[in-house]
Coordinates of C-alpha atoms in Angstrom, one line a residue:
M3 CA 75.5 231.1 44.8
P4 CA 78.7 229.7 43.3
L5 CA 78.6 229.2 39.5
D6 CA 79.3 225.5 39.9
A7 CA 76.5 225.0 42.5
P8 CA 74.0 222.4 41.3
K9 CA 70.6 223.8 40.4
L10 CA 67.8 223.0 42.9
N11 CA 64.6 221.3 41.7
S12 CA 61.1 222.4 42.9
L13 CA 61.6 220.4 46.1
G14 CA 64.8 222.2 46.9
L15 CA 67.1 219.2 46.1
P16 CA 70.2 219.4 43.9
K17 CA 69.0 216.7 41.4
T18 CA 66.8 216.6 38.4
P19 CA 63.2 215.5 39.1
S20 CA 63.7 212.2 37.4
E21 CA 66.6 211.4 39.7
T22 CA 64.6 212.4 42.8
R23 CA 62.5 209.8 44.5
V24 CA 59.6 211.1 46.6
V25 CA 57.4 209.0 48.8
V26 CA 54.0 210.6 49.0
A27 CA 51.8 209.8 52.1
M28 CA 48.5 209.1 50.4
S29 CA 45.3 209.1 52.6
G30 CA 43.0 208.6 49.6
G31 CA 41.7 212.2 49.8
V32 CA 42.0 214.9 47.2
D33 CA 44.9 216.7 48.9
S34 CA 47.5 213.9 49.0
S35 CA 46.2 212.6 45.6
V36 CA 47.0 216.0 44.0
V37 CA 50.4 216.1 45.6
A38 CA 51.2 212.7 44.1
A39 CA 49.8 213.6 40.7
M40 CA 51.5 217.0 40.6
L41 CA 55.0 215.6 41.5
K42 CA 54.6 212.7 39.0
D43 CA 53.6 215.3 36.3
E44 CA 56.7 217.3 37.1
G45 CA 58.8 214.2 36.4
Y46 CA 59.7 213.0 39.9
D47 CA 60.1 209.3 40.8
V48 CA 57.0 209.1 42.9
V49 CA 56.1 206.2 45.2
G50 CA 52.7 206.3 46.9
V51 CA 52.3 204.8 50.4
T52 CA 49.0 204.4 52.3
L53 CA 48.8 203.4 55.9
Q54 CA 45.9 201.1 56.9
L55 CA 45.3 202.5 60.3
Y56 CA 42.2 200.8 61.6
D57 CA 39.7 198.0 60.8
H58 CA 39.4 197.8 57.1
G59 CA 36.1 196.0 57.0
A60 CA 34.3 198.1 59.5
A61 CA 35.4 201.3 57.7
L62 CA 34.1 200.4 54.3
A63 CA 30.7 202.0 54.9
K64 CA 32.1 205.0 56.7
K65 CA 32.4 208.3 54.9
G66 CA 34.4 211.2 56.0
A67 CA 37.4 209.3 57.3
C68 CA 40.8 208.5 56.0
C69 CA 43.2 205.6 55.7
A70 CA 40.7 202.8 55.5
G71 CA 38.3 201.0 53.1
I72 CA 37.2 203.1 50.1
D73 CA 40.1 205.5 50.8
I74 CA 42.7 202.9 50.2
H75 CA 40.9 202.0 46.9
D76 CA 40.9 205.7 45.9
A77 CA 44.6 206.1 46.6
R78 CA 45.4 203.0 44.5
R79 CA 43.3 204.3 41.6
V80 CA 45.1 207.6 41.6
A81 CA 48.4 205.7 41.4
E82 CA 47.1 203.7 38.5
T83 CA 45.8 206.8 36.7
M84 CA 49.2 208.6 37.0
G85 CA 51.4 205.5 36.6
F86 CA 53.4 205.3 39.8
P87 CA 53.8 202.4 42.3
H88 CA 51.6 202.3 45.4
Y89 CA 51.9 200.3 48.6
V90 CA 49.5 199.7 51.4
L91 CA 51.1 199.1 54.8
D92 CA 49.2 197.6 57.7
Y93 CA 49.7 199.9 60.7
E94 CA 46.7 198.9 62.7
N95 CA 48.6 197.6 65.7
V96 CA 51.0 200.6 65.7
F97 CA 48.1 203.1 65.4
R98 CA 46.2 201.3 68.2
E99 CA 49.1 201.5 70.6
A100 CA 50.4 204.9 69.6
V101 CA 47.2 206.8 69.1
I102 CA 43.9 205.1 70.0
D103 CA 44.9 203.7 73.4
E104 CA 46.2 207.1 74.6
F105 CA 43.1 208.8 73.2
A106 CA 40.9 206.5 75.3
D107 CA 43.0 206.9 78.5
S108 CA 43.2 210.7 78.1
Y109 CA 39.4 210.9 77.8
L110 CA 39.0 208.7 80.8
G111 CA 41.3 211.1 82.7
G112 CA 39.1 214.0 81.9
A113 CA 41.2 215.5 79.2
T114 CA 40.2 216.5 75.6
P115 CA 42.8 214.8 73.4
V116 CA 43.8 215.6 69.8
P117 CA 44.6 212.3 68.3
C118 CA 45.4 213.7 64.8
I119 CA 48.5 215.4 66.3
R120 CA 49.7 212.2 67.9
C121 CA 49.1 210.4 64.6
N122 CA 51.3 212.8 62.7
E123 CA 53.9 212.7 65.5
R124 CA 54.1 209.0 66.2
V125 CA 53.0 207.3 63.0
K126 CA 53.1 209.4 59.8
F127 CA 56.2 211.5 60.7
K128 CA 58.0 208.7 62.5
D129 CA 57.3 205.2 61.2
L130 CA 56.1 206.2 57.7
L131 CA 59.1 208.6 57.4
E132 CA 61.4 205.8 58.2
T133 CA 59.7 203.6 55.6
A134 CA 60.4 206.4 53.1
R135 CA 64.0 206.3 54.0
D136 CA 64.1 202.6 53.6
L137 CA 62.7 203.0 50.1
D138 CA 65.7 205.3 49.3
A139 CA 63.5 208.3 48.9
D140 CA 65.1 211.7 48.9
C141 CA 62.1 213.2 50.8
M142 CA 58.6 212.6 51.8
A143 CA 55.6 214.8 50.7
T144 CA 52.2 215.1 52.3
G145 CA 49.0 216.9 51.5
H146 CA 49.0 219.1 54.6
Y147 CA 48.3 222.7 54.3
I148 CA 51.4 224.2 55.9
Q149 CA 54.5 225.8 54.4
R150 CA 58.2 224.8 54.7
K151 CA 60.5 227.8 54.0
M152 CA 64.2 228.0 54.2
G153 CA 65.5 230.4 56.8
A154 CA 69.0 231.5 57.8
A155 CA 69.5 228.5 60.1
G156 CA 67.6 225.9 57.9
P157 CA 64.1 224.9 57.1
E158 CA 61.3 226.6 59.0
L159 CA 57.6 225.8 59.5
H160 CA 55.1 228.5 58.4
S161 CA 51.3 228.8 58.3
A162 CA 49.6 227.9 55.0
A163 CA 48.8 230.8 52.6
D164 CA 45.1 230.0 53.1
A165 CA 44.3 230.7 56.7
A166 CA 41.0 228.8 56.4
R167 CA 42.9 225.6 55.5
D168 CA 46.0 226.0 57.7
Q169 CA 46.9 222.9 59.6
S170 CA 49.8 224.2 61.7
Y171 CA 48.0 223.5 65.0
F172 CA 48.2 219.8 64.1
L173 CA 51.8 219.8 63.1
F174 CA 53.5 221.7 65.9
S175 CA 55.4 218.6 67.1
T176 CA 57.3 218.2 63.8
T177 CA 61.0 218.2 64.7
P178 CA 63.8 220.0 62.8
E179 CA 65.2 216.7 61.6
Q180 CA 61.7 215.7 60.2
L181 CA 61.3 219.1 58.7
D182 CA 64.5 218.7 56.8
Y183 CA 63.1 215.6 55.1
L184 CA 59.4 216.6 54.6
R185 CA 57.8 218.6 51.9
F186 CA 54.3 220.3 51.8
P187 CA 53.5 221.2 48.1
L188 CA 50.0 222.5 48.8
G189 CA 50.9 225.0 51.5
H190 CA 51.3 228.0 49.2
L191 CA 47.9 227.5 47.4
A192 CA 45.3 230.2 47.8
S193 CA 42.3 228.0 48.5
K194 CA 41.0 224.4 48.6
A195 CA 39.3 225.3 45.3
A196 CA 42.7 225.5 43.7
T197 CA 43.5 222.0 44.9
R198 CA 40.3 220.6 43.4
E199 CA 41.1 222.4 40.1
L200 CA 44.4 220.7 40.0
A201 CA 42.7 217.3 40.7
A202 CA 40.3 217.9 37.8
R203 CA 43.2 218.9 35.5
Y204 CA 45.0 215.6 36.3
G205 CA 41.7 213.7 35.7
L206 CA 41.5 212.3 39.2
D207 CA 38.3 210.7 40.3
V208 CA 38.7 212.2 43.8
A209 CA 38.4 215.8 42.5
D210 CA 35.0 216.2 44.1
K211 CA 35.5 213.9 47.1
P212 CA 34.3 215.5 50.3
D213 CA 36.8 216.4 53.0
S214 CA 37.1 214.2 56.0
Q215 CA 35.4 215.7 59.0
D216 CA 35.6 213.4 62.0
I217 CA 38.5 211.8 63.8
C218 CA 39.0 208.7 61.5
F219 CA 38.3 206.1 64.2
V220 CA 35.4 208.0 65.8
P221 CA 32.2 207.5 63.7
D222 CA 29.9 210.5 63.6
G223 CA 31.9 212.3 66.4
N224 CA 30.5 210.0 69.1
Y225 CA 33.6 209.9 71.3
A226 CA 31.8 208.3 74.3
A227 CA 30.6 205.3 72.3
V228 CA 34.2 204.6 71.1
I229 CA 35.6 205.0 74.6
E230 CA 33.0 202.6 76.0
K231 CA 33.9 200.0 73.3
L232 CA 37.6 200.4 74.0
R233 CA 37.3 200.5 77.8
P234 CA 34.2 198.5 78.9
G235 CA 32.7 199.9 82.1
A236 CA 34.3 203.3 81.6
A237 CA 31.0 205.2 81.7
E238 CA 30.4 205.1 85.5
P239 CA 27.6 207.3 86.7
G240 CA 28.1 210.2 89.1
E241 CA 26.9 213.6 90.2
I242 CA 26.7 216.9 88.4
V243 CA 27.8 219.4 91.0
H244 CA 27.8 223.2 91.0
A245 CA 31.2 224.9 91.7
D246 CA 29.7 226.1 95.0
G247 CA 29.1 222.5 96.1
R248 CA 25.4 222.0 95.3
V249 CA 24.4 218.7 93.7
L250 CA 22.3 219.6 90.6
G251 CA 21.8 216.3 89.0
H252 CA 23.4 213.0 87.9
H253 CA 25.3 211.8 84.8
E254 CA 26.0 208.5 83.1
G255 CA 29.7 209.0 82.8
V256 CA 32.3 211.8 82.8
I257 CA 33.4 210.7 79.3
H258 CA 30.1 212.2 77.9
Y259 CA 31.3 215.7 78.8
T260 CA 33.9 218.2 77.8
I261 CA 35.2 221.5 79.3
G262 CA 33.1 224.4 78.1
Q263 CA 30.1 222.3 77.3
R264 CA 26.7 224.0 77.8
R265 CA 24.1 222.0 76.0
G266 CA 22.9 218.5 77.0
L267 CA 23.6 218.9 80.7
G268 CA 20.1 218.0 81.7
I269 CA 19.9 220.6 84.5
G270 CA 17.5 223.1 83.1
G271 CA 15.3 225.5 85.1
L272 CA 18.2 227.5 86.6
D273 CA 18.5 231.3 86.7
E274 CA 21.9 231.4 84.9
P275 CA 23.4 229.3 82.0
L276 CA 25.9 226.9 83.3
Y277 CA 29.0 225.3 81.6
V278 CA 31.2 222.4 82.4
V279 CA 34.2 224.0 84.1
K280 CA 35.9 220.8 85.5
L281 CA 35.8 217.1 85.1
D282 CA 36.8 215.3 88.4
V283 CA 37.4 211.7 87.3
D284 CA 38.4 210.4 90.7
A285 CA 35.2 211.8 92.3
K286 CA 33.1 210.9 89.2
Q287 CA 31.8 214.5 89.2
V288 CA 31.0 216.9 86.4
V289 CA 31.5 220.3 87.9
V290 CA 29.5 223.2 86.4
G291 CA 29.6 226.9 86.9
P292 CA 29.1 230.3 85.2
K293 CA 30.8 231.2 82.0
A294 CA 33.3 233.5 83.8
M295 CA 34.8 230.4 85.4
L296 CA 36.0 229.2 82.0
S297 CA 38.3 232.2 81.6
T298 CA 42.0 231.6 82.3
R299 CA 45.3 233.5 81.8
T300 CA 47.7 230.8 82.9
V301 CA 48.3 227.6 80.9
P302 CA 50.8 224.9 82.0
V303 CA 52.4 223.3 79.0
R304 CA 54.7 220.2 78.8
E305 CA 56.3 218.0 76.1
I306 CA 57.3 221.1 74.3
N307 CA 58.8 220.9 70.8
W308 CA 60.7 224.1 70.2
L309 CA 61.6 225.2 66.6
G310 CA 63.4 228.5 67.4
E311 CA 67.1 228.9 66.8
A312 CA 68.1 229.6 70.4
P313 CA 67.5 226.9 73.0
F314 CA 64.0 227.1 74.5
D315 CA 65.3 227.5 78.1
S316 CA 68.0 230.1 77.2
A317 CA 65.6 232.9 77.8
D318 CA 63.4 233.8 80.8
E319 CA 60.5 234.8 78.5
W320 CA 59.4 234.5 74.9
H321 CA 56.9 237.0 73.6
V322 CA 54.8 235.1 71.0
S323 CA 51.3 234.4 69.9
V324 CA 49.6 231.1 70.8
K325 CA 46.6 229.0 69.8
V326 CA 45.0 226.9 72.5
R327 CA 42.4 225.4 70.2
S328 CA 42.6 224.7 66.5
T329 CA 39.6 226.9 65.6
R330 CA 40.9 230.0 67.4
P331 CA 43.3 232.6 66.0
P332 CA 46.7 233.1 67.6
R333 CA 46.6 235.5 70.6
P334 CA 49.4 237.4 72.2
A335 CA 51.1 235.5 75.1
I336 CA 54.3 235.2 77.2
I337 CA 56.0 231.9 77.5
R338 CA 58.1 231.4 80.7
P339 CA 60.2 228.2 80.3
L340 CA 60.5 226.0 83.4
S341 CA 62.8 223.5 81.6
A342 CA 63.7 222.5 78.1
T343 CA 60.3 220.9 77.6
T344 CA 57.9 222.6 80.2
A345 CA 56.6 226.1 80.5
E346 CA 53.9 228.3 81.9
V347 CA 52.1 230.4 79.3
E348 CA 50.5 233.6 80.3
L349 CA 47.7 234.7 77.9
L350 CA 47.5 238.5 77.7
T351 CA 43.8 238.2 77.0
P352 CA 41.9 235.5 79.0
E353 CA 40.7 232.5 77.0
E354 CA 37.6 230.4 77.7
G355 CA 37.5 226.6 77.8
V356 CA 41.2 225.9 77.9
S357 CA 41.3 222.2 78.4
P358 CA 43.9 219.6 79.4
G359 CA 44.8 217.4 76.4
Q360 CA 44.6 220.2 73.9
A361 CA 47.7 221.6 72.3
C362 CA 49.2 225.1 72.9
V363 CA 50.9 226.1 69.6
F364 CA 53.5 229.0 69.5
Y365 CA 53.6 231.5 66.6
E366 CA 55.7 234.5 65.7
T367 CA 53.9 237.6 66.8
E368 CA 54.7 239.2 63.5
G369 CA 54.8 236.8 60.6
T370 CA 53.8 233.3 59.8
R371 CA 56.4 231.1 61.4
I372 CA 55.5 228.3 63.8
L373 CA 57.9 228.2 66.8
G374 CA 56.6 224.9 68.2
G375 CA 54.2 224.1 70.9
G376 CA 53.3 221.6 73.7
W377 CA 50.5 219.9 75.5
I378 CA 48.2 221.6 78.0
W379 CA 47.9 219.8 81.3
R380 CA 46.6 220.6 84.8
G381 CA 50.0 221.5 86.3
Y382 CA 51.4 220.3 89.6

């Protein structure tokens, strides 16, 4: 580094902390609260922003969510404790159009959507990021457990140091331009316990606040009830059919089922355990079959966000590891590009329950780097 090169601060910017404005996306939970407190303690010019994403009044009594009711209050209290400005922005309409409506339509189409990814992609890392720029912030920081590291060609996305907290599956659609502006101060921490210790050190009331569990707008994980509310009449009855064509029973709506489901089918007394292997929305059929039918090696993927240096379609094959569900470890695979944004992924070991609407996230086979990902669909 040249002798006259400016010294970089802890966020990798050539300014002193006091000259560096950071917008912190605050959900009201312990993670983003610690990020805001930590940066303020380091002397940064911190501005906290919380997005009100869904009905404030209905959410007041709901625990385990974010961005509503008590969580907005908690974020505001952290800002008061640490002495930095805090703003609440009403994004209910944007969230409804960009996230909730697609969630409902995807479910009605027989898919298993992941709205948290769409929220990051379409709201937090798009509209909120633009708000941060409007506030003349030098960067935006979040409480996500993922790492941003500088590589030879610029910033790279890497898995969190704590594999149990890693959120890379939900952030695969982060673009290089967004990554240039984003910071993830918690990604290097060894455990969630370390985050809570920091919260206690800063005297934050949220130090012992439970983690959010459900999708924020889906109380108690009851997806079907939310879909029926959003799309009245969506739960049309139909048949439960064996893959061999036998009618085994009836259901009260395809939206009550997911690929891979075994329990709650209401078709007991059979010789073999059966699983949901297909949801035929047009025929209003839930198709069931033996577990072996859930295994697949071929996964069609579209809307690919590629984070590698070379263009995605510049190679016939990419040998990587992939995750087809957030709870599963990366497994070896071969990606065969069909265009700049579509591909066929071959899993070297078959996976069960690969479902349209889920994400397929690409990882370096050796190392921690995320190379992007895309959305699983049924193919042509």
